[in-house]
């Protein structure tokens, strides 16, 4: 059993002493939150490395590790959008996920604001929604409606909860990641076809009489 001020982690839960003080309990929560947040970066980097170095076997590695492929794809998509020196240790992985689809300079601007103002992820998301381009009346953002069966939405909602993000963000991140993968595969296939296509030799012109 752990001593009075010690919280021990196990494979299936926490061992918490009966007389743990509030300060120690609070400190343990901060440490656990840090591990959870860091693990998103760790898994994202791990997935990105495997896809780059073992393109023919990385999915086998994911299955062997018992990890969820789609969740890892989402983590890897965010991780690839931020080099290590651009990641903010004072902000969470989710802060970075909120701005991952923006150009790098805009990502940095929003993360600077979030860090300076100590914004939560929800506050950052709200500020992004309220932001409007300067100069003139901004054009209305088109809204595309897609009919979704209820059982599909329920699965998406459960997947978003498992990933620790809002369902709208999960849908957008998943679709962006899928589109990136499909377009990259199509580009690779087109380049390979171009390389393998034999050169067509031009026939000699017929001799003039």
PDB file of C-alpha atoms in Angstrom:
ATOM      1  CA  UNK A   1       0.000   0.000   0.000  1.00  0.00           C
ATOM      2  CA  UNK A   2       1.187   3.576  -0.661  1.00  0.00           C
ATOM      3  CA  UNK A   3       2.346   5.759   2.191  1.00  0.00           C
ATOM      4  CA  UNK A   4       0.255   8.687   3.406  1.00  0.00           C
ATOM      5  CA  UNK A   5       1.245  11.205   0.722  1.00  0.00           C
ATOM      6  CA  UNK A   6       1.853   8.799  -2.150  1.00  0.00           C
ATOM      7  CA  UNK A   7      -0.461   7.894  -5.050  1.00  0.00           C
ATOM      8  CA  UNK A   8       0.674   4.843  -7.009  1.00  0.00           C
ATOM      9  CA  UNK A   9      -0.372   3.989 -10.547  1.00  0.00           C
ATOM     10  CA  UNK A  10      -1.145   0.438 -11.633  1.00  0.00           C
ATOM     11  CA  UNK A  11      -2.239  -1.102 -14.906  1.00  0.00           C
ATOM     12  CA  UNK A  12      -5.880  -1.039 -13.801  1.00  0.00           C
ATOM     13  CA  UNK A  13      -6.140   1.994 -11.515  1.00  0.00           C
ATOM     14  CA  UNK A  14      -4.707   4.156  -8.742  1.00  0.00           C
ATOM     15  CA  UNK A  15      -3.716   3.140  -5.233  1.00  0.00           C
ATOM     16  CA  UNK A  16      -4.672   6.103  -3.055  1.00  0.00           C
ATOM     17  CA  UNK A  17      -4.053   6.249   0.708  1.00  0.00           C
ATOM     18  CA  UNK A  18      -7.104   6.671   2.927  1.00  0.00           C
ATOM     19  CA  UNK A  19      -5.840   9.900   4.531  1.00  0.00           C
ATOM     20  CA  UNK A  20      -4.499  11.715   1.476  1.00  0.00           C
ATOM     21  CA  UNK A  21      -4.577  15.493   2.014  1.00  0.00           C
ATOM     22  CA  UNK A  22      -6.360  17.778  -0.408  1.00  0.00           C
ATOM     23  CA  UNK A  23      -3.078  19.372  -1.514  1.00  0.00           C
ATOM     24  CA  UNK A  24      -1.539  15.973  -2.270  1.00  0.00           C
ATOM     25  CA  UNK A  25      -4.701  14.840  -4.065  1.00  0.00           C
ATOM     26  CA  UNK A  26      -4.673  18.037  -6.140  1.00  0.00           C
ATOM     27  CA  UNK A  27      -0.981  17.612  -6.966  1.00  0.00           C
ATOM     28  CA  UNK A  28      -1.624  14.032  -8.091  1.00  0.00           C
ATOM     29  CA  UNK A  29      -4.360  15.274 -10.418  1.00  0.00           C
ATOM     30  CA  UNK A  30      -1.993  17.793 -12.005  1.00  0.00           C
ATOM     31  CA  UNK A  31       0.581  15.084 -12.592  1.00  0.00           C
ATOM     32  CA  UNK A  32      -1.976  12.719 -14.102  1.00  0.00           C
ATOM     33  CA  UNK A  33      -3.290  15.467 -16.386  1.00  0.00           C
ATOM     34  CA  UNK A  34       0.268  16.141 -17.525  1.00  0.00           C
ATOM     35  CA  UNK A  35       0.814  12.485 -18.363  1.00  0.00           C
ATOM     36  CA  UNK A  36      -2.459  12.273 -20.305  1.00  0.00           C
ATOM     37  CA  UNK A  37      -1.672  15.421 -22.286  1.00  0.00           C
ATOM     38  CA  UNK A  38       1.920  14.413 -22.982  1.00  0.00           C
ATOM     39  CA  UNK A  39       0.817  10.957 -24.097  1.00  0.00           C
ATOM     40  CA  UNK A  40      -1.132  12.525 -26.964  1.00  0.00           C
ATOM     41  CA  UNK A  41       2.093  14.078 -28.277  1.00  0.00           C
ATOM     42  CA  UNK A  42       4.028  10.856 -27.619  1.00  0.00           C
ATOM     43  CA  UNK A  43       1.539   8.696 -29.490  1.00  0.00           C
ATOM     44  CA  UNK A  44       1.264  11.218 -32.329  1.00  0.00           C
ATOM     45  CA  UNK A  45       5.039  11.306 -32.795  1.00  0.00           C
ATOM     46  CA  UNK A  46       5.223   7.512 -32.530  1.00  0.00           C
ATOM     47  CA  UNK A  47       2.554   7.100 -35.208  1.00  0.00           C
ATOM     48  CA  UNK A  48       4.149   9.659 -37.531  1.00  0.00           C
ATOM     49  CA  UNK A  49       7.546   7.969 -37.205  1.00  0.00           C
ATOM     50  CA  UNK A  50       6.113   4.526 -37.928  1.00  0.00           C
ATOM     51  CA  UNK A  51       4.235   5.731 -40.987  1.00  0.00           C
ATOM     52  CA  UNK A  52       7.359   7.426 -42.340  1.00  0.00           C
ATOM     53  CA  UNK A  53       9.845   4.623 -41.657  1.00  0.00           C
ATOM     54  CA  UNK A  54       7.683   1.484 -41.875  1.00  0.00           C
ATOM     55  CA  UNK A  55       5.002   2.369 -44.395  1.00  0.00           C
ATOM     56  CA  UNK A  56       4.357  -1.295 -45.171  1.00  0.00           C
ATOM     57  CA  UNK A  57       4.217  -2.519 -41.559  1.00  0.00           C
ATOM     58  CA  UNK A  58       3.184   0.327 -39.259  1.00  0.00           C
ATOM     59  CA  UNK A  59      -0.461  -0.750 -39.087  1.00  0.00           C
ATOM     60  CA  UNK A  60       0.692  -4.182 -37.918  1.00  0.00           C
ATOM     61  CA  UNK A  61       2.659  -2.453 -35.154  1.00  0.00           C
ATOM     62  CA  UNK A  62      -0.417  -0.490 -34.113  1.00  0.00           C
ATOM     63  CA  UNK A  63      -2.528  -3.654 -33.881  1.00  0.00           C
ATOM     64  CA  UNK A  64       0.189  -5.442 -31.927  1.00  0.00           C
ATOM     65  CA  UNK A  65       0.374  -2.544 -29.466  1.00  0.00           C
ATOM     66  CA  UNK A  66      -3.412  -2.707 -29.029  1.00  0.00           C
ATOM     67  CA  UNK A  67      -3.938   0.942 -29.968  1.00  0.00           C
ATOM     68  CA  UNK A  68      -6.811   2.593 -31.830  1.00  0.00           C
ATOM     69  CA  UNK A  69      -5.758   3.423 -35.387  1.00  0.00           C
ATOM     70  CA  UNK A  70      -8.124   6.339 -35.970  1.00  0.00           C
ATOM     71  CA  UNK A  71      -7.236   8.002 -32.683  1.00  0.00           C
ATOM     72  CA  UNK A  72      -3.545   7.683 -33.510  1.00  0.00           C
ATOM     73  CA  UNK A  73      -4.146   9.208 -36.941  1.00  0.00           C
ATOM     74  CA  UNK A  74      -5.722  12.226 -35.291  1.00  0.00           C
ATOM     75  CA  UNK A  75      -2.819  12.568 -32.860  1.00  0.00           C
ATOM     76  CA  UNK A  76      -0.281  12.172 -35.660  1.00  0.00           C
ATOM     77  CA  UNK A  77      -2.031  14.771 -37.804  1.00  0.00           C
ATOM     78  CA  UNK A  78      -1.705  17.363 -35.032  1.00  0.00           C
ATOM     79  CA  UNK A  79       1.870  16.306 -34.208  1.00  0.00           C
ATOM     80  CA  UNK A  80       2.951  16.725 -37.832  1.00  0.00           C
ATOM     81  CA  UNK A  81       1.536  20.247 -37.860  1.00  0.00           C
ATOM     82  CA  UNK A  82       3.875  21.359 -35.048  1.00  0.00           C
ATOM     83  CA  UNK A  83       7.616  20.842 -34.962  1.00  0.00           C
ATOM     84  CA  UNK A  84       8.949  20.195 -31.481  1.00  0.00           C
ATOM     85  CA  UNK A  85      10.263  23.738 -31.030  1.00  0.00           C
ATOM     86  CA  UNK A  86       6.816  25.208 -31.791  1.00  0.00           C
ATOM     87  CA  UNK A  87       4.936  23.213 -29.179  1.00  0.00           C
ATOM     88  CA  UNK A  88       3.976  25.123 -26.038  1.00  0.00           C
ATOM     89  CA  UNK A  89       4.614  23.245 -22.816  1.00  0.00           C
ATOM     90  CA  UNK A  90       2.260  25.584 -20.932  1.00  0.00           C
ATOM     91  CA  UNK A  91      -0.619  24.713 -23.260  1.00  0.00           C
ATOM     92  CA  UNK A  92      -2.305  21.373 -23.761  1.00  0.00           C
ATOM     93  CA  UNK A  93      -2.322  19.141 -26.796  1.00  0.00           C
ATOM     94  CA  UNK A  94      -5.927  20.200 -27.322  1.00  0.00           C
ATOM     95  CA  UNK A  95      -4.932  23.866 -27.553  1.00  0.00           C
ATOM     96  CA  UNK A  96      -2.681  22.907 -30.442  1.00  0.00           C
ATOM     97  CA  UNK A  97      -5.396  20.749 -32.010  1.00  0.00           C
ATOM     98  CA  UNK A  98      -7.756  23.735 -32.037  1.00  0.00           C
ATOM     99  CA  UNK A  99      -5.443  25.713 -34.334  1.00  0.00           C
ATOM    100  CA  UNK A 100      -3.776  22.833 -36.212  1.00  0.00           C
ATOM    101  CA  UNK A 101      -5.676  23.492 -39.452  1.00  0.00           C
ATOM    102  CA  UNK A 102      -4.458  27.117 -39.636  1.00  0.00           C
ATOM    103  CA  UNK A 103      -1.285  28.331 -41.405  1.00  0.00           C
ATOM    104  CA  UNK A 104       1.800  28.202 -39.125  1.00  0.00           C
ATOM    105  CA  UNK A 105       1.974  31.967 -38.538  1.00  0.00           C
ATOM    106  CA  UNK A 106      -1.678  32.066 -37.455  1.00  0.00           C
ATOM    107  CA  UNK A 107      -1.141  29.021 -35.263  1.00  0.00           C
ATOM    108  CA  UNK A 108       1.641  30.840 -33.428  1.00  0.00           C
ATOM    109  CA  UNK A 109      -0.429  34.022 -33.040  1.00  0.00           C
ATOM    110  CA  UNK A 110      -3.347  32.170 -31.471  1.00  0.00           C
ATOM    111  CA  UNK A 111      -1.133  30.063 -29.225  1.00  0.00           C
ATOM    112  CA  UNK A 112       0.646  33.244 -28.084  1.00  0.00           C
ATOM    113  CA  UNK A 113      -2.712  34.753 -27.131  1.00  0.00           C
ATOM    114  CA  UNK A 114      -3.870  31.583 -25.397  1.00  0.00           C
ATOM    115  CA  UNK A 115      -0.642  31.369 -23.414  1.00  0.00           C
ATOM    116  CA  UNK A 116      -0.587  35.051 -22.441  1.00  0.00           C
ATOM    117  CA  UNK A 117      -4.255  35.023 -21.378  1.00  0.00           C
ATOM    118  CA  UNK A 118      -4.176  31.558 -19.774  1.00  0.00           C
ATOM    119  CA  UNK A 119      -7.111  30.491 -21.940  1.00  0.00           C
ATOM    120  CA  UNK A 120      -8.709  27.117 -21.541  1.00  0.00           C
ATOM    121  CA  UNK A 121      -9.303  25.064 -24.676  1.00  0.00           C
ATOM    122  CA  UNK A 122     -12.938  26.159 -24.621  1.00  0.00           C
ATOM    123  CA  UNK A 123     -11.958  29.839 -24.408  1.00  0.00           C
ATOM    124  CA  UNK A 124      -9.554  29.455 -27.315  1.00  0.00           C
ATOM    125  CA  UNK A 125     -12.244  27.751 -29.364  1.00  0.00           C
ATOM    126  CA  UNK A 126     -14.675  30.565 -28.595  1.00  0.00           C
ATOM    127  CA  UNK A 127     -12.152  33.233 -29.573  1.00  0.00           C
ATOM    128  CA  UNK A 128     -11.501  31.454 -32.866  1.00  0.00           C
ATOM    129  CA  UNK A 129     -15.216  31.382 -33.625  1.00  0.00           C
ATOM    130  CA  UNK A 130     -15.640  35.051 -32.852  1.00  0.00           C
ATOM    131  CA  UNK A 131     -12.613  36.143 -34.874  1.00  0.00           C
ATOM    132  CA  UNK A 132     -13.473  37.994 -38.056  1.00  0.00           C
ATOM    133  CA  UNK A 133     -11.259  39.288 -40.859  1.00  0.00           C
ATOM    134  CA  UNK A 134     -10.514  43.013 -40.688  1.00  0.00           C
ATOM    135  CA  UNK A 135     -11.568  45.437 -43.372  1.00  0.00           C
ATOM    136  CA  UNK A 136     -15.012  45.360 -44.899  1.00  0.00           C
ATOM    137  CA  UNK A 137     -17.907  43.131 -44.089  1.00  0.00           C
ATOM    138  CA  UNK A 138     -16.818  39.531 -43.824  1.00  0.00           C
ATOM    139  CA  UNK A 139     -18.492  37.147 -46.186  1.00  0.00           C
ATOM    140  CA  UNK A 140     -20.810  34.650 -44.607  1.00  0.00           C
ATOM    141  CA  UNK A 141     -19.238  31.271 -44.102  1.00  0.00           C
ATOM    142  CA  UNK A 142     -21.159  28.674 -46.134  1.00  0.00           C
ATOM    143  CA  UNK A 143     -22.768  25.935 -44.078  1.00  0.00           C
ATOM    144  CA  UNK A 144     -23.070  22.515 -45.667  1.00  0.00           C
ATOM    145  CA  UNK A 145     -25.553  20.148 -44.111  1.00  0.00           C
ATOM    146  CA  UNK A 146     -25.004  16.416 -44.311  1.00  0.00           C
ATOM    147  CA  UNK A 147     -27.742  14.012 -43.207  1.00  0.00           C
ATOM    148  CA  UNK A 148     -26.265  11.643 -40.644  1.00  0.00           C
ATOM    149  CA  UNK A 149     -28.092   8.585 -39.267  1.00  0.00           C
ATOM    150  CA  UNK A 150     -28.402   8.647 -35.506  1.00  0.00           C
ATOM    151  CA  UNK A 151     -26.350   5.505 -34.921  1.00  0.00           C
ATOM    152  CA  UNK A 152     -23.471   7.023 -36.915  1.00  0.00           C
ATOM    153  CA  UNK A 153     -23.523  10.209 -34.871  1.00  0.00           C
ATOM    154  CA  UNK A 154     -23.589   8.220 -31.655  1.00  0.00           C
ATOM    155  CA  UNK A 155     -20.438   6.326 -32.695  1.00  0.00           C
ATOM    156  CA  UNK A 156     -18.754   9.618 -33.622  1.00  0.00           C
ATOM    157  CA  UNK A 157     -19.700  11.066 -30.264  1.00  0.00           C
ATOM    158  CA  UNK A 158     -18.242   8.068 -28.438  1.00  0.00           C
ATOM    159  CA  UNK A 159     -15.037   8.254 -30.508  1.00  0.00           C
ATOM    160  CA  UNK A 160     -14.720  11.977 -29.767  1.00  0.00           C
ATOM    161  CA  UNK A 161     -15.110  11.337 -26.037  1.00  0.00           C
ATOM    162  CA  UNK A 162     -12.431   8.633 -26.185  1.00  0.00           C
ATOM    163  CA  UNK A 163     -10.145  11.123 -27.968  1.00  0.00           C
ATOM    164  CA  UNK A 164     -10.898  13.844 -25.412  1.00  0.00           C
ATOM    165  CA  UNK A 165     -12.268  16.374 -27.905  1.00  0.00           C
ATOM    166  CA  UNK A 166     -15.611  17.798 -29.006  1.00  0.00           C
ATOM    167  CA  UNK A 167     -17.488  15.783 -31.632  1.00  0.00           C
ATOM    168  CA  UNK A 168     -17.419  18.650 -34.174  1.00  0.00           C
ATOM    169  CA  UNK A 169     -13.654  18.909 -33.842  1.00  0.00           C
ATOM    170  CA  UNK A 170     -13.276  15.135 -34.060  1.00  0.00           C
ATOM    171  CA  UNK A 171     -15.283  15.023 -37.298  1.00  0.00           C
ATOM    172  CA  UNK A 172     -13.282  17.856 -38.881  1.00  0.00           C
ATOM    173  CA  UNK A 173      -9.935  16.444 -37.754  1.00  0.00           C
ATOM    174  CA  UNK A 174     -10.833  12.955 -38.970  1.00  0.00           C
ATOM    175  CA  UNK A 175     -12.026  14.188 -42.355  1.00  0.00           C
ATOM    176  CA  UNK A 176      -8.977  16.421 -42.806  1.00  0.00           C
ATOM    177  CA  UNK A 177      -6.687  13.528 -41.905  1.00  0.00           C
ATOM    178  CA  UNK A 178      -8.496  11.167 -44.285  1.00  0.00           C
ATOM    179  CA  UNK A 179      -8.391  13.721 -47.102  1.00  0.00           C
ATOM    180  CA  UNK A 180      -4.685  14.303 -46.538  1.00  0.00           C
ATOM    181  CA  UNK A 181      -4.017  10.561 -46.659  1.00  0.00           C
ATOM    182  CA  UNK A 182      -6.071   9.994 -49.824  1.00  0.00           C
ATOM    183  CA  UNK A 183      -4.575  12.971 -51.668  1.00  0.00           C
ATOM    184  CA  UNK A 184      -1.043  11.978 -50.669  1.00  0.00           C
ATOM    185  CA  UNK A 185      -1.632   8.396 -51.864  1.00  0.00           C
ATOM    186  CA  UNK A 186      -3.078   9.678 -55.145  1.00  0.00           C
ATOM    187  CA  UNK A 187      -0.076  11.950 -55.672  1.00  0.00           C
ATOM    188  CA  UNK A 188       2.329   9.074 -54.971  1.00  0.00           C
ATOM    189  CA  UNK A 189       0.449   6.798 -57.385  1.00  0.00           C
ATOM    190  CA  UNK A 190       0.479   9.461 -60.088  1.00  0.00           C
ATOM    191  CA  UNK A 191       4.217  10.035 -59.625  1.00  0.00           C
ATOM    192  CA  UNK A 192       4.902   6.285 -59.754  1.00  0.00           C
ATOM    193  CA  UNK A 193       2.831   5.904 -62.921  1.00  0.00           C
ATOM    194  CA  UNK A 194       4.706   8.770 -64.519  1.00  0.00           C
ATOM    195  CA  UNK A 195       8.055   7.171 -63.666  1.00  0.00           C
ATOM    196  CA  UNK A 196       7.044   3.769 -65.030  1.00  0.00           C
ATOM    197  CA  UNK A 197       5.524   5.055 -68.265  1.00  0.00           C
ATOM    198  CA  UNK A 198       7.888   4.163 -71.135  1.00  0.00           C
ATOM    199  CA  UNK A 199       9.110   6.986 -73.260  1.00  0.00           C
ATOM    200  CA  UNK A 200       7.420   7.111 -76.657  1.00  0.00           C
ATOM    201  CA  UNK A 201       9.962   7.288 -79.378  1.00  0.00           C
ATOM    202  CA  UNK A 202       9.077   9.617 -82.187  1.00  0.00           C
ATOM    203  CA  UNK A 203       9.030   7.830 -85.557  1.00  0.00           C
ATOM    204  CA  UNK A 204      11.357   9.065 -88.280  1.00  0.00           C
ATOM    205  CA  UNK A 205       9.569  11.163 -90.888  1.00  0.00           C
ATOM    206  CA  UNK A 206       8.952   9.389 -94.192  1.00  0.00           C
ATOM    207  CA  UNK A 207      11.606   9.870 -96.825  1.00  0.00           C
ATOM    208  CA  UNK A 208      10.824  12.537 -99.366  1.00  0.00           C
ATOM    209  CA  UNK A 209      10.600  11.348-103.012  1.00  0.00           C
TER     210      UNK A 209
END
